[in-house]
mmCIF file of C-alpha atoms in Angstrom:
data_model
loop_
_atom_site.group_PDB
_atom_site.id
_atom_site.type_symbol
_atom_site.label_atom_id
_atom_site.label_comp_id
_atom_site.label_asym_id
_atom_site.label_seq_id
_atom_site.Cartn_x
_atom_site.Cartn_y
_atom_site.Cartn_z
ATOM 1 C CA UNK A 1 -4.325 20.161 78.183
ATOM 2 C CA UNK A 2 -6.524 21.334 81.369
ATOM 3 C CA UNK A 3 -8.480 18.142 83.404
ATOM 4 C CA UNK A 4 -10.926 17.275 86.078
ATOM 5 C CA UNK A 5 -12.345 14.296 87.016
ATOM 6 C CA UNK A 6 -14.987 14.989 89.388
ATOM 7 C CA UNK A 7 -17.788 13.687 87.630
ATOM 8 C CA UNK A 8 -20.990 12.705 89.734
ATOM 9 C CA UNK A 9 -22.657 9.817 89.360
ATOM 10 C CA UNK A 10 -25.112 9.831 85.941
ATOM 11 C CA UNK A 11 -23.044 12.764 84.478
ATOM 12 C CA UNK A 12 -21.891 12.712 80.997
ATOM 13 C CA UNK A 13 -18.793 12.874 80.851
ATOM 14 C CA UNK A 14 -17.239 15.668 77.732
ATOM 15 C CA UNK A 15 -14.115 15.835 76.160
ATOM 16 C CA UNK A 16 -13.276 19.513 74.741
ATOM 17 C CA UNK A 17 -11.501 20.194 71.615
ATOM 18 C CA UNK A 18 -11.054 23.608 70.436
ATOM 19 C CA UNK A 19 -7.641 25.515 69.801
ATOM 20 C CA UNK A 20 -9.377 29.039 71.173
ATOM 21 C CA UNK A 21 -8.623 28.773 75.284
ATOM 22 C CA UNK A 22 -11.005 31.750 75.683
ATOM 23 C CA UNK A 23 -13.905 29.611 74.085
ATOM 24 C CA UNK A 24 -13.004 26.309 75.978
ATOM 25 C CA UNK A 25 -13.196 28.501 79.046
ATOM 26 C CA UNK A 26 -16.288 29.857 78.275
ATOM 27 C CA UNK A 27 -18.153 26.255 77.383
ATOM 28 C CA UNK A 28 -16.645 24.763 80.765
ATOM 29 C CA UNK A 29 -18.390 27.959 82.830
ATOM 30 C CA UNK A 30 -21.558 26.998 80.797
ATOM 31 C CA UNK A 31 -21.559 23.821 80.969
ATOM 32 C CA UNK A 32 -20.479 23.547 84.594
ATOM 33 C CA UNK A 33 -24.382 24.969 85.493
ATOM 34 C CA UNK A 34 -25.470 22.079 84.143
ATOM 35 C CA UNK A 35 -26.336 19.106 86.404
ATOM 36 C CA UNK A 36 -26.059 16.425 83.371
ATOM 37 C CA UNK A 37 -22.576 16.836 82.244
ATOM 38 C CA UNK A 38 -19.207 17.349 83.246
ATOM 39 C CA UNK A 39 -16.216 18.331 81.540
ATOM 40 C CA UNK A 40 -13.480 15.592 82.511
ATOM 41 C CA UNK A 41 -10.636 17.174 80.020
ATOM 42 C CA UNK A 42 -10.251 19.626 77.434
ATOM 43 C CA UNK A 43 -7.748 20.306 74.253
ATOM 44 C CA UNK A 44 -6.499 22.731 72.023
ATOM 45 C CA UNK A 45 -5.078 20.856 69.206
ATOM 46 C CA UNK A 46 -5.419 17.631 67.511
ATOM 47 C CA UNK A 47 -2.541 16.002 69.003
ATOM 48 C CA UNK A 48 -3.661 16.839 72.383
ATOM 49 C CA UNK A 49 -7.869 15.829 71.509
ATOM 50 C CA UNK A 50 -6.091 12.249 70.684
ATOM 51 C CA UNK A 51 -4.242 12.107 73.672
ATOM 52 C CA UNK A 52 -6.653 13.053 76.195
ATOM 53 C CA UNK A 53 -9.501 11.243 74.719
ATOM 54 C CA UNK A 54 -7.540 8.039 75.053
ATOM 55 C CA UNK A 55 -6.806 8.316 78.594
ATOM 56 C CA UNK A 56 -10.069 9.890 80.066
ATOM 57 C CA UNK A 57 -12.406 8.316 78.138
ATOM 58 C CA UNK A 58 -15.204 10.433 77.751
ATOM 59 C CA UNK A 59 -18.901 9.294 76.449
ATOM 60 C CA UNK A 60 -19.070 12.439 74.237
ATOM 61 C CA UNK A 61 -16.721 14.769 72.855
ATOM 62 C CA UNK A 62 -17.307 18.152 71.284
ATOM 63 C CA UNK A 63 -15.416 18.212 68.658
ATOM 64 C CA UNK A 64 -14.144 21.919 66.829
ATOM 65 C CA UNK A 65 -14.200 21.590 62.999
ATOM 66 C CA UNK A 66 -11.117 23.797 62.254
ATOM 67 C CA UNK A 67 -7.857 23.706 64.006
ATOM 68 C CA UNK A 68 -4.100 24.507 62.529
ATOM 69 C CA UNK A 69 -3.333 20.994 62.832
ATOM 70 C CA UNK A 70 -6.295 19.045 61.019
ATOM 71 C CA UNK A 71 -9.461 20.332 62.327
ATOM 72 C CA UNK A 72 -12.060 17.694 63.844
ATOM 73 C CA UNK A 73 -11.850 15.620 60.774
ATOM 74 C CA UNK A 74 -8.768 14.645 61.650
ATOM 75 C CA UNK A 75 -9.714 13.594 65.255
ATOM 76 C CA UNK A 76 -12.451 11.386 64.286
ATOM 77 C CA UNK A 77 -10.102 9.748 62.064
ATOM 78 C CA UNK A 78 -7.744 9.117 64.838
ATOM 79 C CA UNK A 79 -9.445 8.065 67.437
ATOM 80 C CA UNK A 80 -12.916 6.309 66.193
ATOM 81 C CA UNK A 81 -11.110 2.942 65.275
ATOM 82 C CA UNK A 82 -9.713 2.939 68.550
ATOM 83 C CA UNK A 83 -12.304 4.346 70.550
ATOM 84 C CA UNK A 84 -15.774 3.209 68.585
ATOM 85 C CA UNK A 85 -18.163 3.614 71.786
ATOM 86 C CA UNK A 86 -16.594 7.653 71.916
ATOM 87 C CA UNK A 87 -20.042 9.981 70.514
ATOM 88 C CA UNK A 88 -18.932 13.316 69.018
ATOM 89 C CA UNK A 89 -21.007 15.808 68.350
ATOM 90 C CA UNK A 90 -19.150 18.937 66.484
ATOM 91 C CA UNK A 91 -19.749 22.640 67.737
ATOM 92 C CA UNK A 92 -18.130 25.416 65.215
ATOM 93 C CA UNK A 93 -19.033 28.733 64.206
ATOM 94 C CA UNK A 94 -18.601 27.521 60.619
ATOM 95 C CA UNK A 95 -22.432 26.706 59.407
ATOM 96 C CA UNK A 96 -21.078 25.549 55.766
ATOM 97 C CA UNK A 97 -22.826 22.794 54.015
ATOM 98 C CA UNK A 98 -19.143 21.205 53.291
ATOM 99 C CA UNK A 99 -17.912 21.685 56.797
ATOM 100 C CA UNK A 100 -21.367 19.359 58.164
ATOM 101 C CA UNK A 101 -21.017 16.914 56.051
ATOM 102 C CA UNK A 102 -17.101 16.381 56.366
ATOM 103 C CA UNK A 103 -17.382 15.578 60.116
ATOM 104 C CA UNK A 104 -20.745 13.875 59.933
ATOM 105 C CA UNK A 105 -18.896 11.420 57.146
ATOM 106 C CA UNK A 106 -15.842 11.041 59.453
ATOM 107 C CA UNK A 107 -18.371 9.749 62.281
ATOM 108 C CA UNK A 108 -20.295 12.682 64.756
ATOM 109 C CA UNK A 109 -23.742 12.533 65.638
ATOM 110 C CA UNK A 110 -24.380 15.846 65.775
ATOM 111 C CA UNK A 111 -23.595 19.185 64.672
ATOM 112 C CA UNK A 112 -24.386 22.601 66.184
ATOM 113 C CA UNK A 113 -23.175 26.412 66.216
ATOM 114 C CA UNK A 114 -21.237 28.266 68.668
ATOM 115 C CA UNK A 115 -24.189 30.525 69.000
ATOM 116 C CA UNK A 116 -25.590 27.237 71.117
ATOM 117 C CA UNK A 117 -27.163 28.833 74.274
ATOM 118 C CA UNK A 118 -25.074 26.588 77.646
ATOM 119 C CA UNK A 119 -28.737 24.943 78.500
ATOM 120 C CA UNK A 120 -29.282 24.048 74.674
ATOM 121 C CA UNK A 121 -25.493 22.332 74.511
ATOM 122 C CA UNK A 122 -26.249 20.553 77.681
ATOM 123 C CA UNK A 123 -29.416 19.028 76.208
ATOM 124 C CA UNK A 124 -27.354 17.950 73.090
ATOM 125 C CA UNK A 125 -24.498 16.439 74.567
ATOM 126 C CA UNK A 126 -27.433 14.001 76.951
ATOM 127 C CA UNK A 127 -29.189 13.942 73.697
ATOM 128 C CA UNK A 128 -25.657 12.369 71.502
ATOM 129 C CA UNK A 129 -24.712 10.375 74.001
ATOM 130 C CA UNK A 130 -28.682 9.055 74.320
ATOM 131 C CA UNK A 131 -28.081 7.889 70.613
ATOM 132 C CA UNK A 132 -30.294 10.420 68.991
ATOM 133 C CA UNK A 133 -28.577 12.890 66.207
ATOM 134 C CA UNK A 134 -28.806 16.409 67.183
ATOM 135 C CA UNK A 135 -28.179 19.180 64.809
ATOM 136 C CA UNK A 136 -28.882 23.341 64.836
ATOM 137 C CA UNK A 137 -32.127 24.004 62.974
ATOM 138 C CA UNK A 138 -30.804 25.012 59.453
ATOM 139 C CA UNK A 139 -28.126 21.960 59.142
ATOM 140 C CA UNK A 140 -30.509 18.746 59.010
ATOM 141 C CA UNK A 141 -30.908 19.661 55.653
ATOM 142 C CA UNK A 142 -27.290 19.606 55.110
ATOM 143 C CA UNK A 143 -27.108 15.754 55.944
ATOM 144 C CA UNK A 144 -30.408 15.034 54.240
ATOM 145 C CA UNK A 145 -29.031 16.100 50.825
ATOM 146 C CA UNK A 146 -25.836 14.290 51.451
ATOM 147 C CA UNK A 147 -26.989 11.491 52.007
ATOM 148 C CA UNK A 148 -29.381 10.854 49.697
ATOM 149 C CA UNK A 149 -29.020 9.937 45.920
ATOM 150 C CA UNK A 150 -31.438 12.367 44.532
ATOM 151 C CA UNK A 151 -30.468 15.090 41.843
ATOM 152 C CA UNK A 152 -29.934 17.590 44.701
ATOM 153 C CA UNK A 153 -27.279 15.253 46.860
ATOM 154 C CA UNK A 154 -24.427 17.031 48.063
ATOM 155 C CA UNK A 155 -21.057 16.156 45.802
ATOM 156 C CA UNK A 156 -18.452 13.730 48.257
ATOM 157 C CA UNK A 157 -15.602 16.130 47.208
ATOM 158 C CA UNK A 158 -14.689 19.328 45.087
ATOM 159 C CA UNK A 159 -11.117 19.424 43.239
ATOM 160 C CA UNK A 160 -11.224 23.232 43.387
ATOM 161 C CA UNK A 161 -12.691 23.361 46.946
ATOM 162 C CA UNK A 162 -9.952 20.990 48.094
ATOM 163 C CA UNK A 163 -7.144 23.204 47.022
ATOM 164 C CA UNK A 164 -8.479 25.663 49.962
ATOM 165 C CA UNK A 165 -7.339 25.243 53.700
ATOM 166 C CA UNK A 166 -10.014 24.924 55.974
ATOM 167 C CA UNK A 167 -8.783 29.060 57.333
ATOM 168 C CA UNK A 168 -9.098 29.757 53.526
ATOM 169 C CA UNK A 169 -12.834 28.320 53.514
ATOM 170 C CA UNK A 170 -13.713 30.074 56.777
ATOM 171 C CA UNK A 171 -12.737 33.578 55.370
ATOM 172 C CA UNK A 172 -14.075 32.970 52.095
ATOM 173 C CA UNK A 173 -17.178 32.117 53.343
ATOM 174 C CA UNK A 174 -17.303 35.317 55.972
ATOM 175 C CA UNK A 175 -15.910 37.073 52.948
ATOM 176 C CA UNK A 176 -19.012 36.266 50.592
ATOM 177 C CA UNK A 177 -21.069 37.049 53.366
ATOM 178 C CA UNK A 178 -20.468 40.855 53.047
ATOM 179 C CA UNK A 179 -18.839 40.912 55.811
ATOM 180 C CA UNK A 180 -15.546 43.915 55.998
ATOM 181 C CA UNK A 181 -11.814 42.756 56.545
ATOM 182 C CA UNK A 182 -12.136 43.869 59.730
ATOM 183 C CA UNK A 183 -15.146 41.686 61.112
ATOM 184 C CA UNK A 184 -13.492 38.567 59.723
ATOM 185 C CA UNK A 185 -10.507 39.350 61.815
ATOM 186 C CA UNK A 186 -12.565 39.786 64.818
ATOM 187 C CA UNK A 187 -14.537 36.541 64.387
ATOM 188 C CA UNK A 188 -11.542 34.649 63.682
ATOM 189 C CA UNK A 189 -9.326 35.962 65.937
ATOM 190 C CA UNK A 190 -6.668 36.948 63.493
ATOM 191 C CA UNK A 191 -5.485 39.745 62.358
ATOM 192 C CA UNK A 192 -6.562 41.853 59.373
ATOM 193 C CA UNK A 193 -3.306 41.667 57.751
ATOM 194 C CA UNK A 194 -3.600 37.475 58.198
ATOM 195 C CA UNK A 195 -7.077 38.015 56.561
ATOM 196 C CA UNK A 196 -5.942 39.884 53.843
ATOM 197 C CA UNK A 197 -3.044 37.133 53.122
ATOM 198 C CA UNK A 198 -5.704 34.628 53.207
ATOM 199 C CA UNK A 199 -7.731 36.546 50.661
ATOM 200 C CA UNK A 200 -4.742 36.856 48.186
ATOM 201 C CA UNK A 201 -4.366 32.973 48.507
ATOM 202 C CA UNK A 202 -7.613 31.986 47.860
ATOM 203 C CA UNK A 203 -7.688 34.737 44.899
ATOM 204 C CA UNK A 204 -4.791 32.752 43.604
ATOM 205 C CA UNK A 205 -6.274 29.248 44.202
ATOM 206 C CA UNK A 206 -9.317 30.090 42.733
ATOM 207 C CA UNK A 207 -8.142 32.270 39.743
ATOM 208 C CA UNK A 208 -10.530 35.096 40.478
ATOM 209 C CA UNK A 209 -9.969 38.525 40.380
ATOM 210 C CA UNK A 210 -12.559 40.220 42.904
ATOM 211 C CA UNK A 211 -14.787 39.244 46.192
ATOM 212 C CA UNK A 212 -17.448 39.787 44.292
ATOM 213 C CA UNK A 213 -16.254 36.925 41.940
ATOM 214 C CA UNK A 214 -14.886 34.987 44.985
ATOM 215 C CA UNK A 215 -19.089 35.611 46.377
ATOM 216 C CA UNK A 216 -20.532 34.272 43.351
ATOM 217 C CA UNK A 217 -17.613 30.698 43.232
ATOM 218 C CA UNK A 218 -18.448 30.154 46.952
ATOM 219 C CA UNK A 219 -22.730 30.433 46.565
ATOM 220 C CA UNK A 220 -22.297 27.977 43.854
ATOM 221 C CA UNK A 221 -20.502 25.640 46.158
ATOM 222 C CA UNK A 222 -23.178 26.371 49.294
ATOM 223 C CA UNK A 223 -20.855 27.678 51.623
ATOM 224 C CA UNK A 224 -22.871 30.861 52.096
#
């Protein structure tokens, strides 16, 4: 777990979570040409985000959805009884309907995409910790549906869905996006042969016998 504390005064001061150090690196260079925040501490895993956020006591944390250990779900659960005043506002690459309104249940503000410009991510972390609820463009929606009790609310869980890890959702949905083996690896970081294994899993799960099956099973769930 890497820390500063050099916050000026009227800074916000942000928490980190995300198990990619590359990407944590990059958000503190971002964020550290901005004169409204600071980040105080930073965190690769859920353990650590628990740990940290109790003893530097940020105003905002942003929050990773997925992680090997429990994702940001898991965080909010953690540390929001203990720590109500903490804001989080969740910043993922995953844009999945399910994925927004998982963490938005568990207790974030906010919800935006890694491809978040360092100005933009500034202006939502003052904006979160303002009170107001600050999501990417094409997500609002998300909430709105969920939260309502129309026809067209989003469902609180999926048996079928559930049997998936939250890796298994992120490369099915990349998957039913067209994208090749290959480009999944790359933007998650893992290998192909880790992509393929995931593939064959969620094949199994699902009891489908193609992608193009595996396309179809994830549109009707909205995680395209």
């Amino acid at each position: 777990m890497v820390t500063g504390d050099d916050t000026t005064p009227n800074q916000v001061r942000v928490f980190l979570v995300d198990d990619h150090a590359l990407f944590r690196a990059g958000v503190r260079a971002e964020l550290a040409a901005a004169d409204q925040v600071e980040v105080v501490g930073e965190a690769g895993s859920v353990a650590e985000a628990v740990a940290g956020i109790a003893h530097y006591k940020p105003e905002v944390v942003l929050l990773d959805v997925h992680m090997p250990d429990g994702g940001g779900a898991e965080v909010l659960r953690q540390v929001r009884p203990q720590q109500p005043d903490v804001v989080f506002l969740a910043l993922s690459v995953s844009d999945a309907a399910e994925d927004v309104i998982t963490v938005i249940r568990g207790g974030a503000r906010g919800y935006v995409t890694k491809t978040i410009s360092g100005r933009e991510l500034a202006d939502a972390v003052v904006r979160v910790r303002a009170g107001d609820a600050v999501f990417s463009p094409r997500l609002a929606g998300f909430v709105l549906d969920a939260f309502s009790e129309g026809p067209n609310s989003a469902p609180v869980g999926d048996p079928e869905l559930d049997l998936l890890t939250p890796r298994e959702r992120e490369v099915l949905r990349l998957l039913a996006r067209g994208y090749a083996y290959k480009e999944i690896a790359s933007e998650l970081f893992i290998s192909v042969k880790t992509v393929e294994t995931h593939v064959s899993s969620v094949l199994r799960k699902t009891q489908l016998s193609n992608r193009y099956e595996l396309s179809r099973w994830a549109s009707d769930r909205r995680l395209v």
